[in-house]
mmCIF file of C-alpha atoms in Angstrom:
data_model
loop_
_atom_site.group_PDB
_atom_site.id
_atom_site.type_symbol
_atom_site.label_atom_id
_atom_site.label_comp_id
_atom_site.label_asym_id
_atom_site.label_seq_id
_atom_site.Cartn_x
_atom_site.Cartn_y
_atom_site.Cartn_z
ATOM 1 C CA MET A 300 9.412 -8.431 45.327
ATOM 2 C CA PHE A 301 5.355 -6.734 44.643
ATOM 3 C CA ILE A 302 6.855 -4.107 43.467
ATOM 4 C CA LEU A 303 9.564 -6.220 40.596
ATOM 5 C CA LYS A 304 5.909 -8.415 40.425
ATOM 6 C CA LEU A 305 4.530 -5.146 39.489
ATOM 7 C CA LEU A 306 6.777 -3.903 37.234
ATOM 8 C CA ARG A 307 7.025 -6.757 34.768
ATOM 9 C CA LEU A 308 2.983 -6.729 34.525
ATOM 10 C CA ILE A 309 3.751 -3.233 33.538
ATOM 11 C CA CYS A 310 6.445 -4.274 30.913
ATOM 12 C CA VAL A 311 4.223 -6.622 29.399
ATOM 13 C CA CYS A 312 0.841 -5.116 28.867
ATOM 14 C CA CYS A 313 3.440 -1.922 27.027
ATOM 15 C CA PHE A 314 4.210 -4.907 24.975
ATOM 16 C CA VAL A 315 0.828 -6.374 23.888
ATOM 17 C CA CYS A 316 -0.089 -2.393 23.738
ATOM 18 C CA PHE A 317 2.734 -1.419 21.656
ATOM 19 C CA ILE A 318 1.672 -4.492 18.763
ATOM 20 C CA SER A 319 -1.512 -3.757 18.864
ATOM 21 C CA MET A 320 -1.304 -0.485 17.083
ATOM 22 C CA PHE A 321 1.059 -0.933 15.497
ATOM 23 C CA LYS A 322 -0.194 -3.851 14.410
ATOM 24 C CA LYS A 323 -3.361 -1.355 12.672
ATOM 25 C CA ARG A 324 -0.329 0.589 11.261
ATOM 26 C CA HIS A 325 2.205 -1.192 9.860
ATOM 27 C CA ASN A 326 2.857 -4.636 8.720
ATOM 28 C CA PHE A 327 3.166 -6.405 11.287
ATOM 29 C CA SER A 328 5.905 -8.754 9.661
ATOM 30 C CA LEU A 329 8.420 -5.960 9.756
ATOM 31 C CA ILE A 330 7.998 -4.264 12.383
ATOM 32 C CA SER A 331 8.184 -7.712 14.882
ATOM 33 C CA ARG A 332 11.517 -7.897 14.344
ATOM 34 C CA GLU A 333 11.540 -3.955 16.003
ATOM 35 C CA LEU A 334 8.677 -4.859 18.865
ATOM 36 C CA LEU A 335 11.329 -7.878 20.348
ATOM 37 C CA SER A 336 14.472 -5.310 19.923
ATOM 38 C CA LEU A 337 12.470 -3.206 21.674
ATOM 39 C CA PHE A 338 10.196 -5.959 24.494
ATOM 40 C CA PHE A 339 13.953 -7.249 25.375
ATOM 41 C CA LEU A 340 15.287 -4.230 25.936
ATOM 42 C CA PHE A 341 13.738 -2.698 28.562
ATOM 43 C CA LEU A 342 14.334 -5.927 29.823
ATOM 44 C CA PHE A 343 17.354 -5.355 29.630
ATOM 45 C CA ASN A 344 17.244 -1.753 31.830
ATOM 46 C CA LEU A 345 14.704 -3.656 34.344
ATOM 47 C CA HIS A 346 17.418 -6.249 34.955
ATOM 48 C CA TYR A 347 19.978 -4.014 35.347
ATOM 49 C CA SER A 348 18.697 -1.179 37.174
ATOM 50 C CA THR A 349 16.069 -3.937 39.987
ATOM 51 C CA VAL A 350 20.491 -5.829 40.417
ATOM 52 C CA GLN A 351 21.919 -2.346 41.108
ATOM 53 C CA CYS A 352 18.430 -1.810 43.724
ATOM 54 C CA GLN A 353 19.470 -5.229 45.213
ATOM 55 C CA ARG A 354 22.812 -4.711 45.657
ATOM 56 C CA ARG A 355 22.384 -0.981 47.440
ATOM 57 C CA LEU A 356 19.732 -2.751 49.268
ATOM 58 C CA SER A 357 22.222 -5.665 50.526
ATOM 59 C CA LYS A 358 25.015 -3.073 51.401
ATOM 60 C CA HIS A 359 22.622 -0.375 53.343
ATOM 61 C CA VAL A 360 19.790 -2.849 54.759
ATOM 62 C CA SER A 361 21.962 -2.524 57.946
ATOM 63 C CA SER A 362 22.599 1.593 57.760
ATOM 64 C CA GLU A 363 19.441 2.822 56.330
ATOM 65 C CA TYR A 364 16.818 0.551 57.301
ATOM 66 C CA LYS A 365 14.393 3.175 57.274
ATOM 67 C CA ASP A 366 14.781 4.952 54.209
ATOM 68 C CA GLU A 367 16.256 2.088 51.093
ATOM 69 C CA PRO A 368 12.523 1.400 50.627
ATOM 70 C CA ARG A 369 12.224 4.535 48.808
ATOM 71 C CA ARG A 370 15.687 4.858 47.348
ATOM 72 C CA ILE A 371 15.150 1.689 45.690
ATOM 73 C CA MET A 372 11.800 2.516 44.843
ATOM 74 C CA ILE A 373 12.630 5.599 43.016
ATOM 75 C CA SER A 374 15.944 3.896 41.656
ATOM 76 C CA ILE A 375 13.477 1.094 39.881
ATOM 77 C CA ILE A 376 11.082 2.987 37.982
ATOM 78 C CA LEU A 377 13.002 6.195 36.675
ATOM 79 C CA GLY A 378 15.732 2.029 35.524
ATOM 80 C CA GLY A 379 12.158 1.207 33.908
ATOM 81 C CA VAL A 380 11.312 4.678 32.612
ATOM 82 C CA THR A 381 14.565 5.395 31.613
ATOM 83 C CA GLY A 382 14.913 1.738 29.975
ATOM 84 C CA LEU A 383 11.887 1.831 28.169
ATOM 85 C CA GLY A 384 12.033 5.228 26.826
ATOM 86 C CA CYS A 385 15.797 4.605 25.909
ATOM 87 C CA SER A 386 13.911 1.219 23.788
ATOM 88 C CA VAL A 387 11.468 3.449 22.371
ATOM 89 C CA ILE A 388 14.058 5.666 20.710
ATOM 90 C CA PHE A 389 15.620 2.652 19.458
ATOM 91 C CA ALA A 390 12.678 1.399 18.188
ATOM 92 C CA PHE A 391 11.779 4.009 15.626
ATOM 93 C CA LEU A 392 15.405 4.842 14.746
ATOM 94 C CA VAL A 393 15.981 0.804 13.457
ATOM 95 C CA ARG A 394 12.283 1.906 11.699
ATOM 96 C CA CYS A 395 12.669 4.783 10.153
ATOM 97 C CA VAL A 396 15.939 2.581 8.567
ATOM 98 C CA VAL A 397 13.505 -0.568 7.617
ATOM 99 C CA ARG A 398 11.956 1.725 5.594
ATOM 100 C CA TYR A 399 14.398 3.838 3.962
ATOM 101 C CA LEU A 400 15.894 0.908 2.940
ATOM 102 C CA ASN A 401 12.888 -0.793 1.313
ATOM 103 C CA ARG A 402 11.739 2.591 -0.393
ATOM 104 C CA THR A 403 10.924 1.961 -3.781
ATOM 105 C CA PRO A 404 13.390 3.456 -6.215
ATOM 106 C CA ILE A 405 12.337 5.983 -8.432
ATOM 107 C CA PHE A 406 13.092 4.573 -11.982
ATOM 108 C CA LYS A 407 14.704 6.538 -14.476
ATOM 109 C CA GLY A 408 14.484 5.257 -17.636
ATOM 110 C CA PRO A 409 11.642 2.623 -19.169
ATOM 111 C CA VAL A 410 10.145 0.801 -16.975
ATOM 112 C CA ILE A 411 9.324 -2.697 -18.947
ATOM 113 C CA PHE A 412 6.833 -5.578 -18.145
ATOM 114 C CA TYR A 413 7.497 -6.747 -21.672
ATOM 115 C CA PRO A 414 10.213 -8.917 -23.157
ATOM 116 C CA LYS A 415 9.958 -8.249 -26.834
ATOM 117 C CA ILE A 416 10.350 -4.671 -26.017
ATOM 118 C CA GLU A 417 13.978 -3.734 -25.463
ATOM 119 C CA PRO A 418 14.151 -0.303 -23.516
ATOM 120 C CA LYS A 419 16.602 1.819 -25.611
ATOM 121 C CA THR A 420 14.152 0.195 -28.943
ATOM 122 C CA LEU A 421 11.637 1.937 -27.355
ATOM 123 C CA GLN A 422 13.365 4.715 -26.117
ATOM 124 C CA LEU A 423 14.223 5.383 -30.085
ATOM 125 C CA ALA A 424 11.152 4.979 -31.126
ATOM 126 C CA LEU A 425 9.837 7.554 -28.916
ATOM 127 C CA THR A 426 11.398 9.638 -29.584
ATOM 128 C CA LYS A 427 10.296 9.263 -33.785
ATOM 129 C CA GLU A 428 7.072 11.026 -35.330
ATOM 130 C CA ASN A 429 4.477 8.589 -34.592
ATOM 131 C CA SER A 430 1.056 8.342 -35.851
ATOM 132 C CA LEU A 431 -1.550 9.895 -34.151
ATOM 133 C CA LEU A 432 -4.824 7.400 -32.682
ATOM 134 C CA GLY A 433 -6.164 9.832 -30.410
ATOM 135 C CA SER A 434 -7.331 12.918 -28.205
ATOM 136 C CA SER A 435 -8.601 13.701 -24.505
ATOM 137 C CA PRO A 436 -8.858 15.145 -21.665
ATOM 138 C CA ASN A 437 -6.373 12.647 -20.427
ATOM 139 C CA GLY A 438 -3.738 12.813 -23.642
ATOM 140 C CA LYS A 439 -3.079 11.579 -26.438
ATOM 141 C CA TYR A 440 -2.736 8.447 -28.106
ATOM 142 C CA TYR A 441 0.236 7.507 -30.794
ATOM 143 C CA LYS A 442 0.245 4.554 -32.526
ATOM 144 C CA THR A 443 4.265 3.376 -33.360
ATOM 145 C CA VAL A 444 6.403 0.508 -34.823
ATOM 146 C CA LEU A 445 9.431 -1.215 -32.696
ATOM 147 C CA ASP A 446 12.216 -1.710 -34.667
ATOM 148 C CA ASN A 447 11.395 -5.610 -34.052
ATOM 149 C CA GLY A 448 8.023 -4.830 -36.266
ATOM 150 C CA LEU A 449 6.582 -4.786 -32.767
ATOM 151 C CA THR A 450 3.767 -2.491 -33.768
ATOM 152 C CA ILE A 451 2.349 -1.099 -29.274
ATOM 153 C CA ALA A 452 0.307 1.985 -28.511
ATOM 154 C CA VAL A 453 1.101 4.556 -26.502
ATOM 155 C CA LYS A 454 -0.363 7.265 -24.086
ATOM 156 C CA ARG A 455 1.235 9.930 -23.011
ATOM 157 C CA VAL A 456 -0.363 11.896 -19.809
ATOM 158 C CA THR A 457 0.273 14.683 -17.296
ATOM 159 C CA LEU A 458 -0.217 11.980 -14.113
ATOM 160 C CA THR A 459 0.622 14.982 -11.285
ATOM 161 C CA PRO A 460 1.604 18.319 -12.055
ATOM 162 C CA PHE A 461 4.868 17.949 -11.191
ATOM 163 C CA GLU A 462 6.658 21.218 -10.740
ATOM 164 C CA SER A 463 9.902 21.635 -12.119
ATOM 165 C CA ASN A 464 11.182 24.622 -9.492
ATOM 166 C CA SER A 465 9.114 23.983 -7.150
ATOM 167 C CA PRO A 466 11.571 23.770 -3.443
ATOM 168 C CA GLU A 467 9.263 20.508 -2.547
ATOM 169 C CA THR A 468 11.542 18.007 -3.464
ATOM 170 C CA MET A 469 11.276 15.243 -1.171
ATOM 171 C CA ARG A 470 7.103 15.634 -2.035
ATOM 172 C CA ARG A 471 7.499 15.783 -5.375
ATOM 173 C CA LYS A 472 9.672 12.609 -4.538
ATOM 174 C CA SER A 473 7.294 10.756 -2.775
ATOM 175 C CA VAL A 474 4.169 11.728 -5.416
ATOM 176 C CA LYS A 475 5.793 10.034 -8.227
ATOM 177 C CA ARG A 476 7.528 7.060 -5.950
ATOM 178 C CA GLN A 477 3.333 6.296 -5.987
ATOM 179 C CA ILE A 478 2.436 6.645 -9.304
ATOM 180 C CA GLN A 479 5.015 4.783 -9.921
ATOM 181 C CA ASN A 480 3.551 2.458 -7.342
ATOM 182 C CA GLU A 481 0.644 2.787 -8.481
ATOM 183 C CA LEU A 482 1.097 1.581 -11.920
ATOM 184 C CA GLU A 483 3.433 -1.428 -11.197
ATOM 185 C CA ILE A 484 0.295 -2.631 -9.258
ATOM 186 C CA LEU A 485 -1.709 -2.133 -13.569
ATOM 187 C CA ALA A 486 0.934 -3.013 -14.575
ATOM 188 C CA SER A 487 0.607 -6.519 -12.635
ATOM 189 C CA LEU A 488 -2.760 -7.343 -13.632
ATOM 190 C CA ARG A 489 -3.587 -9.973 -15.950
ATOM 191 C CA HIS A 490 -6.870 -10.828 -17.655
ATOM 192 C CA ARG A 491 -8.230 -11.317 -21.453
ATOM 193 C CA ASN A 492 -10.447 -8.595 -20.912
ATOM 194 C CA LEU A 493 -8.158 -6.056 -20.081
ATOM 195 C CA MET A 494 -5.570 -3.868 -21.600
ATOM 196 C CA SER A 495 -2.194 -5.209 -20.552
ATOM 197 C CA LEU A 496 0.329 -2.102 -19.382
ATOM 198 C CA ARG A 497 3.512 -3.147 -21.195
ATOM 199 C CA ALA A 498 5.386 -0.205 -20.077
ATOM 200 C CA TYR A 499 6.008 2.930 -19.577
ATOM 201 C CA VAL A 500 8.511 5.843 -19.391
ATOM 202 C CA ARG A 501 8.554 9.171 -16.444
ATOM 203 C CA GLU A 502 9.219 12.239 -18.431
ATOM 204 C CA PRO A 503 9.802 15.460 -16.691
ATOM 205 C CA ASP A 504 6.109 16.699 -16.604
ATOM 206 C CA SER A 505 4.497 13.151 -17.877
ATOM 207 C CA PHE A 506 4.134 10.092 -18.769
ATOM 208 C CA SER A 507 4.486 7.365 -22.004
ATOM 209 C CA LEU A 508 2.094 4.367 -20.848
ATOM 210 C CA VAL A 509 2.314 1.570 -23.901
ATOM 211 C CA TYR A 510 -0.637 -0.778 -24.754
ATOM 212 C CA ASP A 511 -1.057 -3.408 -26.956
ATOM 213 C CA TYR A 512 -1.577 -1.651 -30.083
ATOM 214 C CA VAL A 513 -5.622 -2.693 -31.030
ATOM 215 C CA SER A 514 -6.327 -2.880 -34.749
ATOM 216 C CA THR A 515 -10.252 -2.959 -34.372
ATOM 217 C CA GLY A 516 -10.689 0.217 -32.175
ATOM 218 C CA SER A 517 -12.668 1.543 -30.511
ATOM 219 C CA LEU A 518 -16.116 0.581 -28.956
ATOM 220 C CA ALA A 519 -17.102 4.359 -30.463
ATOM 221 C CA ASP A 520 -15.099 3.802 -33.463
ATOM 222 C CA LEU A 521 -17.263 0.068 -34.822
ATOM 223 C CA MET A 522 -20.436 2.179 -33.675
ATOM 224 C CA ASN A 523 -20.273 5.025 -36.258
ATOM 225 C CA ARG A 524 -18.903 2.290 -39.187
ATOM 226 C CA VAL A 525 -21.965 0.887 -37.938
ATOM 227 C CA LYS A 526 -24.694 3.894 -37.535
ATOM 228 C CA GLU A 527 -22.958 5.031 -41.269
ATOM 229 C CA ASN A 528 -24.169 1.989 -42.980
ATOM 230 C CA GLU A 529 -20.156 0.641 -42.898
ATOM 231 C CA LEU A 530 -20.624 -2.110 -40.860
ATOM 232 C CA GLN A 531 -23.072 -4.442 -39.785
ATOM 233 C CA LEU A 532 -22.745 -5.788 -36.601
ATOM 234 C CA GLY A 533 -24.991 -8.705 -35.655
ATOM 235 C CA TRP A 534 -26.838 -9.161 -31.617
ATOM 236 C CA GLU A 535 -24.568 -12.317 -31.325
ATOM 237 C CA VAL A 536 -21.529 -10.313 -31.856
ATOM 238 C CA ARG A 537 -23.414 -7.670 -29.578
ATOM 239 C CA LEU A 538 -23.385 -9.470 -26.685
ATOM 240 C CA ARG A 539 -20.330 -10.760 -26.700
ATOM 241 C CA ILE A 540 -19.150 -7.837 -26.821
ATOM 242 C CA ALA A 541 -21.219 -6.896 -23.452
ATOM 243 C CA VAL A 542 -19.546 -10.181 -21.826
ATOM 244 C CA GLY A 543 -16.787 -9.672 -22.508
ATOM 245 C CA ILE A 544 -16.295 -6.158 -20.668
ATOM 246 C CA VAL A 545 -18.876 -6.364 -17.772
ATOM 247 C CA LYS A 546 -15.607 -10.333 -17.184
ATOM 248 C CA GLY A 547 -13.181 -7.354 -16.333
ATOM 249 C CA LEU A 548 -15.683 -5.603 -14.016
ATOM 250 C CA GLN A 549 -15.921 -8.888 -12.548
ATOM 251 C CA TYR A 550 -12.496 -9.341 -12.636
ATOM 252 C CA LEU A 551 -10.992 -5.239 -11.374
ATOM 253 C CA HIS A 552 -13.930 -5.650 -8.573
ATOM 254 C CA PHE A 553 -13.620 -9.063 -7.085
ATOM 255 C CA THR A 554 -9.691 -10.743 -7.951
ATOM 256 C CA CYS A 555 -7.637 -7.474 -7.433
ATOM 257 C CA VAL A 556 -7.500 -7.231 -3.917
ATOM 258 C CA PRO A 557 -7.874 -4.614 -3.125
ATOM 259 C CA ARG A 558 -10.794 -3.123 -5.916
ATOM 260 C CA ILE A 559 -9.927 -1.116 -8.345
ATOM 261 C CA LEU A 560 -12.674 0.712 -9.811
ATOM 262 C CA HIS A 561 -12.590 1.692 -13.113
ATOM 263 C CA CYS A 562 -14.394 5.790 -12.809
ATOM 264 C CA ASN A 563 -14.205 6.159 -16.883
ATOM 265 C CA LEU A 564 -16.046 3.073 -18.449
ATOM 266 C CA LYS A 565 -16.655 4.142 -21.890
ATOM 267 C CA PRO A 566 -17.190 3.460 -25.614
ATOM 268 C CA THR A 567 -13.782 4.981 -26.298
ATOM 269 C CA ASN A 568 -12.057 3.182 -23.289
ATOM 270 C CA LEU A 569 -12.730 -0.254 -24.856
ATOM 271 C CA MET A 570 -10.978 -1.847 -27.967
ATOM 272 C CA LEU A 571 -12.501 -4.584 -29.907
ATOM 273 C CA ASP A 572 -9.474 -7.266 -31.083
ATOM 274 C CA ALA A 573 -10.156 -8.498 -34.761
ATOM 275 C CA GLU A 574 -12.409 -11.114 -33.178
ATOM 276 C CA PHE A 575 -14.590 -8.626 -31.503
ATOM 277 C CA GLU A 576 -13.637 -9.610 -27.952
ATOM 278 C CA PRO A 577 -13.347 -6.237 -25.503
ATOM 279 C CA ARG A 578 -10.290 -4.640 -23.074
ATOM 280 C CA LEU A 579 -11.655 -2.497 -20.849
ATOM 281 C CA ALA A 580 -8.662 1.253 -21.110
ATOM 282 C CA ASP A 581 -8.286 3.557 -18.864
ATOM 283 C CA TYR A 582 -8.486 1.301 -15.933
ATOM 284 C CA GLY A 583 -7.250 2.362 -12.129
ATOM 285 C CA LEU A 584 -5.813 5.775 -13.659
ATOM 286 C CA ALA A 585 -8.698 8.171 -11.816
ATOM 287 C CA LYS A 586 -6.963 8.219 -8.674
ATOM 288 C CA LEU A 587 -3.488 9.939 -10.970
ATOM 289 C CA LEU A 588 -5.382 11.440 -13.715
ATOM 290 C CA PRO A 589 -5.582 15.425 -12.718
ATOM 291 C CA ASN A 590 -8.213 15.817 -14.921
ATOM 292 C CA LEU A 591 -9.771 12.724 -15.925
ATOM 293 C CA ASP A 592 -12.536 13.221 -18.708
ATOM 294 C CA ARG A 593 -14.888 10.593 -17.231
ATOM 295 C CA GLY A 594 -17.748 9.030 -19.536
ATOM 296 C CA THR A 595 -20.741 9.187 -16.807
ATOM 297 C CA PRO A 596 -23.047 11.781 -15.268
ATOM 298 C CA GLU A 597 -22.017 9.683 -11.943
ATOM 299 C CA CYS A 598 -18.054 9.495 -12.722
ATOM 300 C CA SER A 599 -18.366 13.424 -12.297
ATOM 301 C CA HIS A 600 -16.740 13.604 -8.724
ATOM 302 C CA SER A 601 -13.637 11.692 -7.137
ATOM 303 C CA CYS A 602 -13.220 8.429 -7.957
ATOM 304 C CA SER A 603 -13.126 7.998 -4.269
ATOM 305 C CA LYS A 604 -16.726 9.644 -3.800
ATOM 306 C CA TYR A 605 -18.839 6.924 -5.444
ATOM 307 C CA THR A 606 -18.799 2.852 -5.494
ATOM 308 C CA ASP A 607 -18.419 -0.783 -7.700
ATOM 309 C CA LYS A 608 -22.028 0.162 -7.978
ATOM 310 C CA SER A 609 -21.006 3.351 -10.222
ATOM 311 C CA ASP A 610 -18.669 0.831 -13.128
ATOM 312 C CA ILE A 611 -22.364 -0.866 -13.157
ATOM 313 C CA PHE A 612 -24.260 2.179 -14.190
ATOM 314 C CA SER A 613 -21.692 3.075 -17.008
ATOM 315 C CA PHE A 614 -22.169 -0.608 -17.946
ATOM 316 C CA GLY A 615 -25.863 -0.261 -18.333
ATOM 317 C CA MET A 616 -25.068 2.765 -20.459
ATOM 318 C CA ILE A 617 -23.024 1.370 -23.131
ATOM 319 C CA LEU A 618 -25.050 -1.616 -22.635
ATOM 320 C CA GLY A 619 -27.837 -0.009 -23.584
ATOM 321 C CA ALA A 620 -26.280 1.898 -26.532
ATOM 322 C CA LEU A 621 -26.132 -1.570 -28.049
ATOM 323 C CA LEU A 622 -29.294 -2.922 -27.572
ATOM 324 C CA THR A 623 -30.492 0.693 -29.757
ATOM 325 C CA GLY A 624 -27.957 1.317 -31.884
ATOM 326 C CA LYS A 625 -27.498 5.109 -30.087
ATOM 327 C CA ASP A 626 -25.745 7.211 -28.834
ATOM 328 C CA PRO A 627 -26.344 8.025 -24.669
ATOM 329 C CA LYS A 628 -25.531 11.488 -26.121
ATOM 330 C CA ASP A 629 -28.356 11.591 -28.435
ATOM 331 C CA PRO A 630 -30.857 14.367 -27.909
ATOM 332 C CA PHE A 631 -33.720 12.736 -28.082
ATOM 333 C CA PHE A 632 -32.883 11.208 -24.320
ATOM 334 C CA GLY A 633 -32.495 14.603 -23.506
ATOM 335 C CA GLU A 634 -36.413 15.288 -23.624
ATOM 336 C CA ALA A 635 -39.375 15.067 -21.419
ATOM 337 C CA ALA A 636 -41.091 12.641 -23.772
ATOM 338 C CA SER A 637 -37.935 10.453 -23.292
ATOM 339 C CA GLY A 638 -38.152 11.662 -19.945
ATOM 340 C CA GLY A 639 -34.546 13.035 -19.889
ATOM 341 C CA SER A 640 -32.483 10.134 -19.904
ATOM 342 C CA LEU A 641 -31.342 6.754 -21.696
ATOM 343 C CA GLY A 642 -31.978 5.173 -18.878
ATOM 344 C CA SER A 643 -35.229 6.104 -18.011
ATOM 345 C CA TRP A 644 -36.479 5.876 -21.629
ATOM 346 C CA LEU A 645 -35.643 2.347 -21.761
ATOM 347 C CA GLN A 646 -37.136 2.409 -17.774
ATOM 348 C CA HIS A 647 -40.742 3.434 -19.291
ATOM 349 C CA LEU A 648 -40.982 1.514 -21.924
ATOM 350 C CA GLN A 649 -40.326 -1.872 -20.190
ATOM 351 C CA GLN A 650 -42.553 -0.331 -17.920
ATOM 352 C CA ALA A 651 -45.441 0.341 -20.337
ATOM 353 C CA GLY A 652 -44.561 -3.626 -22.111
ATOM 354 C CA GLU A 653 -43.294 -1.465 -25.227
ATOM 355 C CA ALA A 654 -39.484 -3.101 -24.408
ATOM 356 C CA ARG A 655 -39.241 -3.584 -28.895
ATOM 357 C CA GLU A 656 -39.664 -0.261 -29.444
ATOM 358 C CA ALA A 657 -35.934 0.318 -27.654
ATOM 359 C CA LEU A 658 -34.037 -2.198 -30.501
ATOM 360 C CA ASP A 659 -32.142 -1.419 -32.874
ATOM 361 C CA LYS A 660 -33.948 -2.640 -36.422
ATOM 362 C CA SER A 661 -30.749 -3.454 -38.102
ATOM 363 C CA ILE A 662 -30.840 -6.441 -35.043
ATOM 364 C CA LEU A 663 -34.366 -7.885 -34.930
ATOM 365 C CA GLY A 664 -34.358 -11.321 -36.517
ATOM 366 C CA GLU A 665 -35.747 -14.730 -34.613
ATOM 367 C CA GLU A 666 -38.061 -14.677 -32.646
ATOM 368 C CA GLY A 667 -35.046 -16.422 -30.369
ATOM 369 C CA GLU A 668 -32.923 -13.615 -30.420
ATOM 370 C CA GLU A 669 -35.761 -11.438 -29.966
ATOM 371 C CA ASP A 670 -36.405 -12.922 -26.524
ATOM 372 C CA GLU A 671 -32.850 -12.275 -25.416
ATOM 373 C CA MET A 672 -32.416 -8.897 -26.227
ATOM 374 C CA LEU A 673 -35.343 -7.943 -24.635
ATOM 375 C CA MET A 674 -33.493 -10.083 -21.456
ATOM 376 C CA ALA A 675 -30.943 -7.835 -22.142
ATOM 377 C CA VAL A 676 -32.723 -4.433 -22.188
ATOM 378 C CA ARG A 677 -34.256 -4.896 -18.494
ATOM 379 C CA ILE A 678 -30.836 -6.050 -18.160
ATOM 380 C CA ALA A 679 -29.542 -2.440 -18.825
ATOM 381 C CA ALA A 680 -32.923 -1.317 -16.759
ATOM 382 C CA ALA A 681 -31.870 -2.203 -13.812
ATOM 383 C CA CYS A 682 -28.150 -0.944 -13.799
ATOM 384 C CA LEU A 683 -29.503 2.719 -14.934
ATOM 385 C CA SER A 684 -32.064 2.643 -11.620
ATOM 386 C CA ASP A 685 -31.245 5.950 -9.845
ATOM 387 C CA MET A 686 -30.655 3.672 -6.597
ATOM 388 C CA PRO A 687 -27.185 1.858 -6.468
ATOM 389 C CA VAL A 688 -28.395 -0.692 -4.502
ATOM 390 C CA ASP A 689 -30.866 -2.071 -7.105
ATOM 391 C CA ARG A 690 -27.905 -1.981 -9.142
ATOM 392 C CA PRO A 691 -26.868 -5.956 -9.824
ATOM 393 C CA SER A 692 -23.048 -6.695 -8.995
ATOM 394 C CA SER A 693 -20.585 -7.784 -12.216
ATOM 395 C CA ASP A 694 -20.679 -11.034 -10.294
ATOM 396 C CA GLU A 695 -24.065 -11.127 -10.803
ATOM 397 C CA LEU A 696 -23.967 -9.441 -14.160
ATOM 398 C CA VAL A 697 -21.267 -11.467 -15.704
ATOM 399 C CA HIS A 698 -24.390 -15.298 -14.206
ATOM 400 C CA MET A 699 -27.330 -12.618 -16.133
ATOM 401 C CA LEU A 700 -25.826 -12.290 -19.663
ATOM 402 C CA THR A 701 -24.417 -15.635 -20.125
ATOM 403 C CA GLN A 702 -27.427 -17.310 -19.197
ATOM 404 C CA LEU A 703 -28.371 -15.213 -22.747
ATOM 405 C CA HIS A 704 -26.375 -17.481 -24.673
ATOM 406 C CA SER A 705 -24.155 -20.173 -25.470
ATOM 407 C CA PHE A 706 -21.028 -19.183 -24.722
#
């Protein structure tokens, strides 16, 4: 009886260990059925072995009393080991089958997330000559009009270097499935300050990503028009743009689970609608694009090597450009007298009490607005701090910027 109790205790311990191990690696709701089958199979084999041993004991107890306890112990141990081994193998096979049945299928045609887009219409539109909006190392942007009159923007990118003649077919399928899962996550995101992924089409060596078309263009286009005196952009509009950008970052950093890092925040990836409300583009593509052209020095490495504070650094560059009217890559900031960067220049002027010298002369106006802009200079300097820990979070920035003006 002591041996039986000991084996039952071992059985329970093994069961607890399996649960803790699988909970770290797998979804418990999926594994629980496998663990239960493992547990019951083990108990069944143990019970069967125990019954057989008891029968042998009752049959031979009179004639082989001295040798029978050793045989009983060996039978119980062998039965338990055999039952445990069979149960583990069975649970492993069940898990493999469940994984195979629940795997994400690879879609061949257009994948649509927007009811106004039809697969055949989109496929036909992509085969036509479309208007080129711009290009970058990440891909080319096109404007196209569907048969129903809807205007869309299409970005064609090579998300991963698929080799058409590679013998590793299964590996390529797993990579495609991983990319498809990532795109479906991005398509599920909804926020006023994000460019929504409306559809995508997988091609032999690339993907076509479909977004809403924004007629105003990017923030880079807007600032160029301001620099050439084609457009006047007041402080209120510039502050609205800054607040919209940081609200989009706040959503990615604090609402999305797991959090999403933009990794490529720059004026060319900030689209503006007719009311100058910004929408972040290219967010979440860093882990999919092999040659991502990142906009700031901190984004020159893999996205896995930096945190959300690197996105804040990028935002500081954009806020500095809105305040000064200058491109952060302007040769002026590279000179020693300027400190070698936009951030160093702003920090130097602020410490010297000359922050007003940094402001774009075209937005200098009422005293109340100047106070707001000077406070914004301090915020931009904090975002551009060399130490990431000294930079505010996107959540803090939303509060700081909205306090400057009523929205």
